[in-house]
PDB file of C-alpha atoms in Angstrom:
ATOM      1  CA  UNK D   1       7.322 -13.934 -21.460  1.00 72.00           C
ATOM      2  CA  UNK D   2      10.157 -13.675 -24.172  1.00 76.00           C
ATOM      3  CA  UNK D   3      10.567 -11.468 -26.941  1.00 75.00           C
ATOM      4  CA  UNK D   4      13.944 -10.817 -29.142  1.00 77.00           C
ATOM      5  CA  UNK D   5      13.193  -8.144 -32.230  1.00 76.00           C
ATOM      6  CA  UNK D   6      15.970  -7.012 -34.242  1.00 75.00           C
ATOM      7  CA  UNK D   7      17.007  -2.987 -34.913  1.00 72.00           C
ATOM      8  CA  UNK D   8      13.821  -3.051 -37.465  1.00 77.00           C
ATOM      9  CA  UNK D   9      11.413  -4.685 -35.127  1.00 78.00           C
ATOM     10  CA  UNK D  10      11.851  -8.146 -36.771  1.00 83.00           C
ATOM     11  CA  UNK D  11      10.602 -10.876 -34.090  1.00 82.00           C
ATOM     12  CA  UNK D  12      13.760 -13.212 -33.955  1.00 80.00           C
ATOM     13  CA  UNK D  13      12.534 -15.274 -31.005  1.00 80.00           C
ATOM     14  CA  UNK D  14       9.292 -15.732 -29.350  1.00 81.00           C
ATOM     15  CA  UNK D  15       8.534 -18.118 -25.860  1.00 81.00           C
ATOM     16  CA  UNK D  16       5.073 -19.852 -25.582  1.00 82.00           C
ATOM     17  CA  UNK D  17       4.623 -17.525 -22.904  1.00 76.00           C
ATOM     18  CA  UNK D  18       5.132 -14.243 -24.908  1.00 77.00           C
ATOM     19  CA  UNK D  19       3.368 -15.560 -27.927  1.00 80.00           C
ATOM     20  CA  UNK D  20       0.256 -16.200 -25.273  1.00 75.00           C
ATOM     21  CA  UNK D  21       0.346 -12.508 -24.323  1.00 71.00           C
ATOM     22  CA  UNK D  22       0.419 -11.127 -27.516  1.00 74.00           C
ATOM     23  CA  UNK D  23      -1.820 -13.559 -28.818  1.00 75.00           C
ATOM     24  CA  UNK D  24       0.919 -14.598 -31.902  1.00 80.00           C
ATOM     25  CA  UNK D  25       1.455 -17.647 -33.659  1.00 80.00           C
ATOM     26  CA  UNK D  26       4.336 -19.735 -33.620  1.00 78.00           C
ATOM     27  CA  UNK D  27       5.024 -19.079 -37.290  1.00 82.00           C
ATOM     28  CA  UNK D  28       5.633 -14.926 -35.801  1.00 84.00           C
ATOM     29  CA  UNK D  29       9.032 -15.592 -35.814  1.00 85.00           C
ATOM     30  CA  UNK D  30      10.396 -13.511 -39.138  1.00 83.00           C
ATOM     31  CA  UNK D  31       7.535 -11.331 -39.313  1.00 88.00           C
ATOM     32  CA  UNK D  32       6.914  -7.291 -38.200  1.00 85.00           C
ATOM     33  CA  UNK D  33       6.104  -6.650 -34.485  1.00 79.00           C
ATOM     34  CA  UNK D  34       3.950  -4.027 -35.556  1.00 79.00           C
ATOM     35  CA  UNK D  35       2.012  -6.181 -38.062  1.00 85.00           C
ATOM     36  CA  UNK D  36       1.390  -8.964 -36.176  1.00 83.00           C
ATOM     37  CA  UNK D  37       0.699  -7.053 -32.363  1.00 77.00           C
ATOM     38  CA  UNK D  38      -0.168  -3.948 -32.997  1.00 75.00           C
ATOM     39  CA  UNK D  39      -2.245  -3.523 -30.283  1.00 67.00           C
ATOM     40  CA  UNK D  40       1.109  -4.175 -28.100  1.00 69.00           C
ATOM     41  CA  UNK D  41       3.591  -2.359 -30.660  1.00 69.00           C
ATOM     42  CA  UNK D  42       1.262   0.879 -30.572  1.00 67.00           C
ATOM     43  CA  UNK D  43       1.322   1.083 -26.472  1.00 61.00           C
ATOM     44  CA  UNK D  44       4.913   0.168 -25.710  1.00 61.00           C
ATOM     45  CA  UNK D  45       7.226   1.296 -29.337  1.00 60.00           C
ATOM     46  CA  UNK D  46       6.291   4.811 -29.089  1.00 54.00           C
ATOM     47  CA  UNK D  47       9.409   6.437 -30.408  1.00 49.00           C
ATOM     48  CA  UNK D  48      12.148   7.323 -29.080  1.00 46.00           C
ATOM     49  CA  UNK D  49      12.850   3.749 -27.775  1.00 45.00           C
ATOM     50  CA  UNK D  50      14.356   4.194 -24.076  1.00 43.00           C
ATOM     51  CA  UNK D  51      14.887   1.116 -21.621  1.00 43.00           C
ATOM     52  CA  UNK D  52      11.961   1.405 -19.694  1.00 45.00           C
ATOM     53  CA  UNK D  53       9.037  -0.502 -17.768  1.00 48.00           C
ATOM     54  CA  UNK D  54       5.959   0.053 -19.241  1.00 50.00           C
ATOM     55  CA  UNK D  55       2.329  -0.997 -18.489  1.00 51.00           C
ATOM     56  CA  UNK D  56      -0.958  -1.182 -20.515  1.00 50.00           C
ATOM     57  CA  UNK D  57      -3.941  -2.895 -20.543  1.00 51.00           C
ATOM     58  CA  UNK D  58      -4.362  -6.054 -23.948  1.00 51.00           C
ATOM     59  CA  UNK D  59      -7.135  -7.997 -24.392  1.00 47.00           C
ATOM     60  CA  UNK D  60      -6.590 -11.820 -25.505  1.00 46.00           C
ATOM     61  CA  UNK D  61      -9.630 -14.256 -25.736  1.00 46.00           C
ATOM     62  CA  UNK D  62     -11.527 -11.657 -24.162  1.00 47.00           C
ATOM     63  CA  UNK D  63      -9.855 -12.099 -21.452  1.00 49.00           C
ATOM     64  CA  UNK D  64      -8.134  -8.345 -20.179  1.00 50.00           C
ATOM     65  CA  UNK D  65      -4.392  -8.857 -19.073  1.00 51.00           C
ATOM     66  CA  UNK D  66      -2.510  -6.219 -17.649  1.00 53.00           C
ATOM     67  CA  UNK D  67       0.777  -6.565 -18.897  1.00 53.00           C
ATOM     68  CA  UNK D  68       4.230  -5.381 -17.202  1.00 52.00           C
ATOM     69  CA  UNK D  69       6.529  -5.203 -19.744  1.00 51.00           C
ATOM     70  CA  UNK D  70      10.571  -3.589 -19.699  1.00 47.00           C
ATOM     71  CA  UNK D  71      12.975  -3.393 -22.327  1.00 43.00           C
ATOM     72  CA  UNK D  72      16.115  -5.738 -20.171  1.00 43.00           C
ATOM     73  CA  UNK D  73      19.185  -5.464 -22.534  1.00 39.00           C
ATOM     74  CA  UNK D  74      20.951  -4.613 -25.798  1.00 41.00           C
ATOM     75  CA  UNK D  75      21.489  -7.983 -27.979  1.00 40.00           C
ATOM     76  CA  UNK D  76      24.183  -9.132 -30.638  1.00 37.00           C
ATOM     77  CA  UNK D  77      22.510 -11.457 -32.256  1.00 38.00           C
ATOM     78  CA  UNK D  78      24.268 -12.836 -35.903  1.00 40.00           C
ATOM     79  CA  UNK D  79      26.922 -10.252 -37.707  1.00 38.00           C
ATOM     80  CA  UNK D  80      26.674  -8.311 -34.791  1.00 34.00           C
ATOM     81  CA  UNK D  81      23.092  -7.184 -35.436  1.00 46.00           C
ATOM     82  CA  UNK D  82      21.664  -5.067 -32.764  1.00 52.00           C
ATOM     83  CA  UNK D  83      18.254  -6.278 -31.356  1.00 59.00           C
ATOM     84  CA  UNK D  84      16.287  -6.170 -28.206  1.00 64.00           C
ATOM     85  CA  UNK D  85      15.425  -8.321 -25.565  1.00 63.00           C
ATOM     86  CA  UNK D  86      12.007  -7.426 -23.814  1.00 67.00           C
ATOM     87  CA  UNK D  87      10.688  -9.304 -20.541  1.00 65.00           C
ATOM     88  CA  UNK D  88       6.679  -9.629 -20.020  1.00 63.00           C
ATOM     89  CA  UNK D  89       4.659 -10.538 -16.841  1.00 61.00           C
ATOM     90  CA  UNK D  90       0.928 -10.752 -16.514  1.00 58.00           C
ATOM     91  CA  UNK D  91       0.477  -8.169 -13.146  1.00 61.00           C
ATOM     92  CA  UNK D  92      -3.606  -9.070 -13.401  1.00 59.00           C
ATOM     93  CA  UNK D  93      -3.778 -10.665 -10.177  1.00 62.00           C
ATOM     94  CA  UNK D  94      -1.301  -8.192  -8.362  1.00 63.00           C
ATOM     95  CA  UNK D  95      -3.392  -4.976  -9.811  1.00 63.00           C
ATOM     96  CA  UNK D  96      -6.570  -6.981  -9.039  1.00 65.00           C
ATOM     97  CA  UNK D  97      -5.072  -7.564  -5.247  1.00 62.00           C
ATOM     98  CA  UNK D  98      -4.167  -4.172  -4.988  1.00 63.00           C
ATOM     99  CA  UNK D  99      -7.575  -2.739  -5.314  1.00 63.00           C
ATOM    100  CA  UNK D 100      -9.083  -5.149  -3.426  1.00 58.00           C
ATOM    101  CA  UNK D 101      -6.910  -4.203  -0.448  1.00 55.00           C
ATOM    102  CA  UNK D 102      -7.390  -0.408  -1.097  1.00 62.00           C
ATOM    103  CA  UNK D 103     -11.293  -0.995  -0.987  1.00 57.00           C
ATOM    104  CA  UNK D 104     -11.289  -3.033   1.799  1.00 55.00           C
ATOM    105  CA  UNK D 105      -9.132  -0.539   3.704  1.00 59.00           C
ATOM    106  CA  UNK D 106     -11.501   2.734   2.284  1.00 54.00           C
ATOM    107  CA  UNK D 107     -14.501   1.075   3.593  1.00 53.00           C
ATOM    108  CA  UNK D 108     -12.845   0.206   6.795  1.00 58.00           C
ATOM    109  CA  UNK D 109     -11.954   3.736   7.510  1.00 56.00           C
ATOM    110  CA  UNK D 110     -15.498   4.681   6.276  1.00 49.00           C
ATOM    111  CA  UNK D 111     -17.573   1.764   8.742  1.00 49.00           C
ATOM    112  CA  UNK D 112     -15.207   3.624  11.545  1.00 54.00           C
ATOM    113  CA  UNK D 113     -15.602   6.862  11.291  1.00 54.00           C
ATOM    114  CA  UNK D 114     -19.093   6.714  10.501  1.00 49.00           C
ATOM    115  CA  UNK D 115     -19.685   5.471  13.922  1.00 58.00           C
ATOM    116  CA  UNK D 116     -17.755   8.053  15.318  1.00 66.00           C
ATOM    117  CA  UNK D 117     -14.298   6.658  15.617  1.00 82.00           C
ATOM    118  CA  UNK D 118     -10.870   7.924  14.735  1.00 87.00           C
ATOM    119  CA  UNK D 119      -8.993   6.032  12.313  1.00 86.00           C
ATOM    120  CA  UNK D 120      -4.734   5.605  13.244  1.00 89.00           C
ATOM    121  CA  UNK D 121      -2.708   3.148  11.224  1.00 88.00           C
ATOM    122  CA  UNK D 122       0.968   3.231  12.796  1.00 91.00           C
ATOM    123  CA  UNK D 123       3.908   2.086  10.894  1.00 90.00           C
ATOM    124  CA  UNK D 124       5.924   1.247  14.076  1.00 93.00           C
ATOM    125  CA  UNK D 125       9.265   0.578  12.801  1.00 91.00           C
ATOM    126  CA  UNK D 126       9.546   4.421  10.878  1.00 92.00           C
ATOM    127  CA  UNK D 127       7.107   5.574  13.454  1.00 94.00           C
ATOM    128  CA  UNK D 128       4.983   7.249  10.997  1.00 92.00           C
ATOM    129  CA  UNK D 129       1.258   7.210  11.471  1.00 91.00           C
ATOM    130  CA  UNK D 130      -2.171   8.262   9.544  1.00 88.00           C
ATOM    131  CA  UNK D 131      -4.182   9.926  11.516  1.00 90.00           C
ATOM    132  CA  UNK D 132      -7.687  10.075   9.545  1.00 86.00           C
ATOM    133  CA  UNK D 133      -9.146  13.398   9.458  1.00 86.00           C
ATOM    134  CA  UNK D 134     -12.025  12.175  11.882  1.00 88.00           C
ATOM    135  CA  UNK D 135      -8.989  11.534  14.367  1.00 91.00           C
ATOM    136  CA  UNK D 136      -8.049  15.057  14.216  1.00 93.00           C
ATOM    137  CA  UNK D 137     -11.252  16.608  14.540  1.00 91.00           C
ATOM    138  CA  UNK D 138     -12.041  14.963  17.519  1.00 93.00           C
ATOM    139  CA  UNK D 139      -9.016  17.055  19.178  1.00 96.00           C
ATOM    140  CA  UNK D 140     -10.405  19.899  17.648  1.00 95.00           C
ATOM    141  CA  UNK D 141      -7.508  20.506  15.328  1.00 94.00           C
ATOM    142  CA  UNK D 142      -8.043  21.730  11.647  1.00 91.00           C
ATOM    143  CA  UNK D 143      -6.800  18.332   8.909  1.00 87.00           C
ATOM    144  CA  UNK D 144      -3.656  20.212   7.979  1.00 89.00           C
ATOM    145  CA  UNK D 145      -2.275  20.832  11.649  1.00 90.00           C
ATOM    146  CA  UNK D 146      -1.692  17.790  11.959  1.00 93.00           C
ATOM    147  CA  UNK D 147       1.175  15.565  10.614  1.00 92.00           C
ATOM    148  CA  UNK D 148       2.323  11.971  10.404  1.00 91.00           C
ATOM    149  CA  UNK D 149       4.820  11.226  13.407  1.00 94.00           C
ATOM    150  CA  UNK D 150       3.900   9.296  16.462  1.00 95.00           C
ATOM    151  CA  UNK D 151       4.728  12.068  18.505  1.00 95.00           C
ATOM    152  CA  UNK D 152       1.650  14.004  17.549  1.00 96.00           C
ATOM    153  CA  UNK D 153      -0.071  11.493  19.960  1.00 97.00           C
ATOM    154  CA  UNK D 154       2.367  10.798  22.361  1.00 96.00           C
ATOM    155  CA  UNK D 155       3.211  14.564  22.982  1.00 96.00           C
ATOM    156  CA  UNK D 156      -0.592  15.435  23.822  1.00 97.00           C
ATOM    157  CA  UNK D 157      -1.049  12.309  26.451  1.00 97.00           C
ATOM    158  CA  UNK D 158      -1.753  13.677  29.760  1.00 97.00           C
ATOM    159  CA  UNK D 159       1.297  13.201  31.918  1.00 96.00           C
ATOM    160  CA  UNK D 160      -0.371  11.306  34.448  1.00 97.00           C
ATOM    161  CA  UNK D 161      -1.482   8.720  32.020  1.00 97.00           C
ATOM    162  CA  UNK D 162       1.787   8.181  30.083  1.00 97.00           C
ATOM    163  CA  UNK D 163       3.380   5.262  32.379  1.00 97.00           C
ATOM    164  CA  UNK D 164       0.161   3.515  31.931  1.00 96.00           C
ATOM    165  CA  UNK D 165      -0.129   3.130  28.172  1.00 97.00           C
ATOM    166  CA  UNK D 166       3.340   2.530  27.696  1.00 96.00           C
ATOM    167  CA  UNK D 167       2.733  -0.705  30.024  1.00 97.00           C
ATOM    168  CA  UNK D 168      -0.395  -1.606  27.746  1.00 97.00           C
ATOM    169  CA  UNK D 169       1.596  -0.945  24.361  1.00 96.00           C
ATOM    170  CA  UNK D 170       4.507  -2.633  26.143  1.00 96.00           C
ATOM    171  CA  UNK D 171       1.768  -6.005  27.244  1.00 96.00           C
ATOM    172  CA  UNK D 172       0.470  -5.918  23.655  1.00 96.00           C
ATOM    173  CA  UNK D 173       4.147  -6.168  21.947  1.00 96.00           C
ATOM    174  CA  UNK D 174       5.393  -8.685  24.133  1.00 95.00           C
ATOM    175  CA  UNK D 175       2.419 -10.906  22.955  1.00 94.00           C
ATOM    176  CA  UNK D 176       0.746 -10.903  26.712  1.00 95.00           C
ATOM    177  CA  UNK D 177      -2.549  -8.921  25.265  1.00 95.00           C
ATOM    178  CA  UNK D 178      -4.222  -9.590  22.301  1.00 91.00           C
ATOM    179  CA  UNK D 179      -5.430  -6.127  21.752  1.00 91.00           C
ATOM    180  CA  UNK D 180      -3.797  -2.888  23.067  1.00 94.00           C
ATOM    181  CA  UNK D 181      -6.889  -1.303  25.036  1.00 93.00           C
ATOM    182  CA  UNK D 182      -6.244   2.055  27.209  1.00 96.00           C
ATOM    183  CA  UNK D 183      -8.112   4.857  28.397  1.00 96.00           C
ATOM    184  CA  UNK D 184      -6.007   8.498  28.936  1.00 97.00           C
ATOM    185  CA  UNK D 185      -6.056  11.835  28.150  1.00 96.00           C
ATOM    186  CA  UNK D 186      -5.182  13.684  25.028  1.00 97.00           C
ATOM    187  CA  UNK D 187      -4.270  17.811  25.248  1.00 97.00           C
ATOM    188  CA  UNK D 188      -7.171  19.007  22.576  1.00 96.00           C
ATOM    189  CA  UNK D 189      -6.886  22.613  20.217  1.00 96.00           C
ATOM    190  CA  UNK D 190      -8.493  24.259  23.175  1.00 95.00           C
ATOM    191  CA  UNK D 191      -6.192  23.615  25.704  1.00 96.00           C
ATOM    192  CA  UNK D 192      -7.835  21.344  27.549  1.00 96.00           C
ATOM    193  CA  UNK D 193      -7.755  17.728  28.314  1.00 97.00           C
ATOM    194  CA  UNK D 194      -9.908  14.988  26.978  1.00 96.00           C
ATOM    195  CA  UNK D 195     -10.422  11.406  27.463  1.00 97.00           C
ATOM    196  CA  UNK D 196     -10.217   8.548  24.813  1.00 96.00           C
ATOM    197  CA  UNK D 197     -10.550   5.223  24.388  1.00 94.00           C
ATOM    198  CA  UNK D 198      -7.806   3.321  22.239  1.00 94.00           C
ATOM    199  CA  UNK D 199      -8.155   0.154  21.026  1.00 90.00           C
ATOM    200  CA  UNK D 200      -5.407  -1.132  18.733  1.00 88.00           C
ATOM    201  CA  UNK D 201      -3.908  -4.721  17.107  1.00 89.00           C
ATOM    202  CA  UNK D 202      -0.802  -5.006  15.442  1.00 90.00           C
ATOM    203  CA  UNK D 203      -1.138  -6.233  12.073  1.00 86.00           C
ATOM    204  CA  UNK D 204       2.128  -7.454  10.887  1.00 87.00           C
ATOM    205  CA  UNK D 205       5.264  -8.755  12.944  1.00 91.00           C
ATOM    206  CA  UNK D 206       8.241  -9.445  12.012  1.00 90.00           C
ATOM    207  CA  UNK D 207       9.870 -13.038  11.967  1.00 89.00           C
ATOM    208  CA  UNK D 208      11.362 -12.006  14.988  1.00 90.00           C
ATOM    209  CA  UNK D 209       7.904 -11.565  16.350  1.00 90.00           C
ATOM    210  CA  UNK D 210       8.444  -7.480  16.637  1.00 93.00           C
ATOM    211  CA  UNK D 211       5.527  -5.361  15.863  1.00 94.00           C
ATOM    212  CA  UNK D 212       5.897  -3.873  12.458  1.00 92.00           C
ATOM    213  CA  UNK D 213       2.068  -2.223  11.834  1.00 88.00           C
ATOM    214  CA  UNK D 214      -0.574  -1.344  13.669  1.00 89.00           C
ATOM    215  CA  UNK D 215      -4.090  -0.279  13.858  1.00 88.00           C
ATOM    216  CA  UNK D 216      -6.551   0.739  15.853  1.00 87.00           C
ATOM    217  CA  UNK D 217      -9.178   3.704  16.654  1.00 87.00           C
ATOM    218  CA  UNK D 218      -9.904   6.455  19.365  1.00 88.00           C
ATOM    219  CA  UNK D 219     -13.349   7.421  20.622  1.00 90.00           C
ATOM    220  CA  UNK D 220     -14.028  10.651  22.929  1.00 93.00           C
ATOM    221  CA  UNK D 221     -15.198   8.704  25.986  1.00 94.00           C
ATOM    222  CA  UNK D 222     -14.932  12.360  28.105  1.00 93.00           C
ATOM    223  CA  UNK D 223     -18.712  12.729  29.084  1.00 89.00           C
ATOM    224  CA  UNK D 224     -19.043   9.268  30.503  1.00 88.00           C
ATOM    225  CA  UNK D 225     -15.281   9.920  32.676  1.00 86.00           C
ATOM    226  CA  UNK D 226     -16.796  13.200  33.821  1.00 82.00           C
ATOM    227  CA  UNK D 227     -20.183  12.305  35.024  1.00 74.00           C
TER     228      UNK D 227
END
């Protein structure tokens, strides 16, 4: 949406658009901001007037929008009269996506770990990863020990065992696996070596078709390799 308001917060021009988010008429046009969308003056005009993205929550129809709204440019508009232009976008279905994805992914982590799993979500082109704090524990190793890099894992993989998951992770990338499965050892808190079960899918590929997230989990499979 489009909104013009002069240096005393006349409206001078109004789109359909704007007028639907503010919930104005088309006769608005020559009348007081703050008068006629108050709700939206009150939120976004607090004084001193920076340029500036704002957000807030307006009800219209009883419908609630969530609003993005920034202040774009300076104006002369007439005798060189200074007004401003502001730019509007209904966000409701982005913020709405947003949590969905942030619940799905909370009880994701929470279906995992509850059955004993550790949680890893591997960004692999920055090669940062979250480890969940279930992941750490099962190495024995205190939530604060441990930080975000890939090398926390690939440091502690027995040496034996390396060659072998970097021919799995290598299978998996290449598109010749559809899941990256592999069973090694990790170096635990104690000093001593313990064996897990990975299981991992990349997520998200590039349109190059490299591998740009991943995820996956780690179970302690040790007592069934050692009896």
């Amino acid at each position: 949406g489009v909104l013009v308001i002069d240096s005393s917060n006349r409206i001078l021009d109004v789109n359909p658009a704007a007028r639907k988010f503010l919930g104005l008429k088309e006769s608005s046009v020559g009348s007081q901001l703050g008068e006629v969308a108050p709700l939206f003056f009150e939120n976004f005009f607090s004084p001193p007037f920076p340029v500036k993205t704002h957000e807030f929550n307006v009800s219209i129809n009883n419908i609630l929008y969530r609003l993005s709204v920034s202040i774009t440019a300076l104006l002369a508009r007439q005798r060189i009269e200074a007004g401003k232009l502001i730019l509007m976008q209904d966000i409701t279905e982005m913020k709405r996506s947003e949590e969905a994805l942030r619940e799905s992914e909370e009880r994701w982590n929470f279906a995992l770990e509850g059955s004993g799993n550790g949680v890893w979500d591997w960004d692999v082109e920055t090669d940062r990863v979250f480890y969940s704090n279930q992941w750490k524990e099962l190495l024995g190793f205190p939530h604060n020990v441990i930080g975000d890099s890939i090398s926390e894992w690939r440091s502690r993989i027995h040496p034996d065992d390396v060659h072998r998951v970097r021919d799995d992770l290598r299978k998996h990338f290449e598109h010749i696996t559809q899941y990256f499965n592999n069973e090694h050892r990790l170096l635990c808190a104690d000093g001593q070596y313990r064996w897990f079960y990975y299981r991992g899918k990349v997520t998200e590929w590039s349109s190059e078709g490299a591998p740009l997230r991943m995820i996956g989990t780690h179970t302690d499979i040790s007592l069934r390799k050692n009896q």
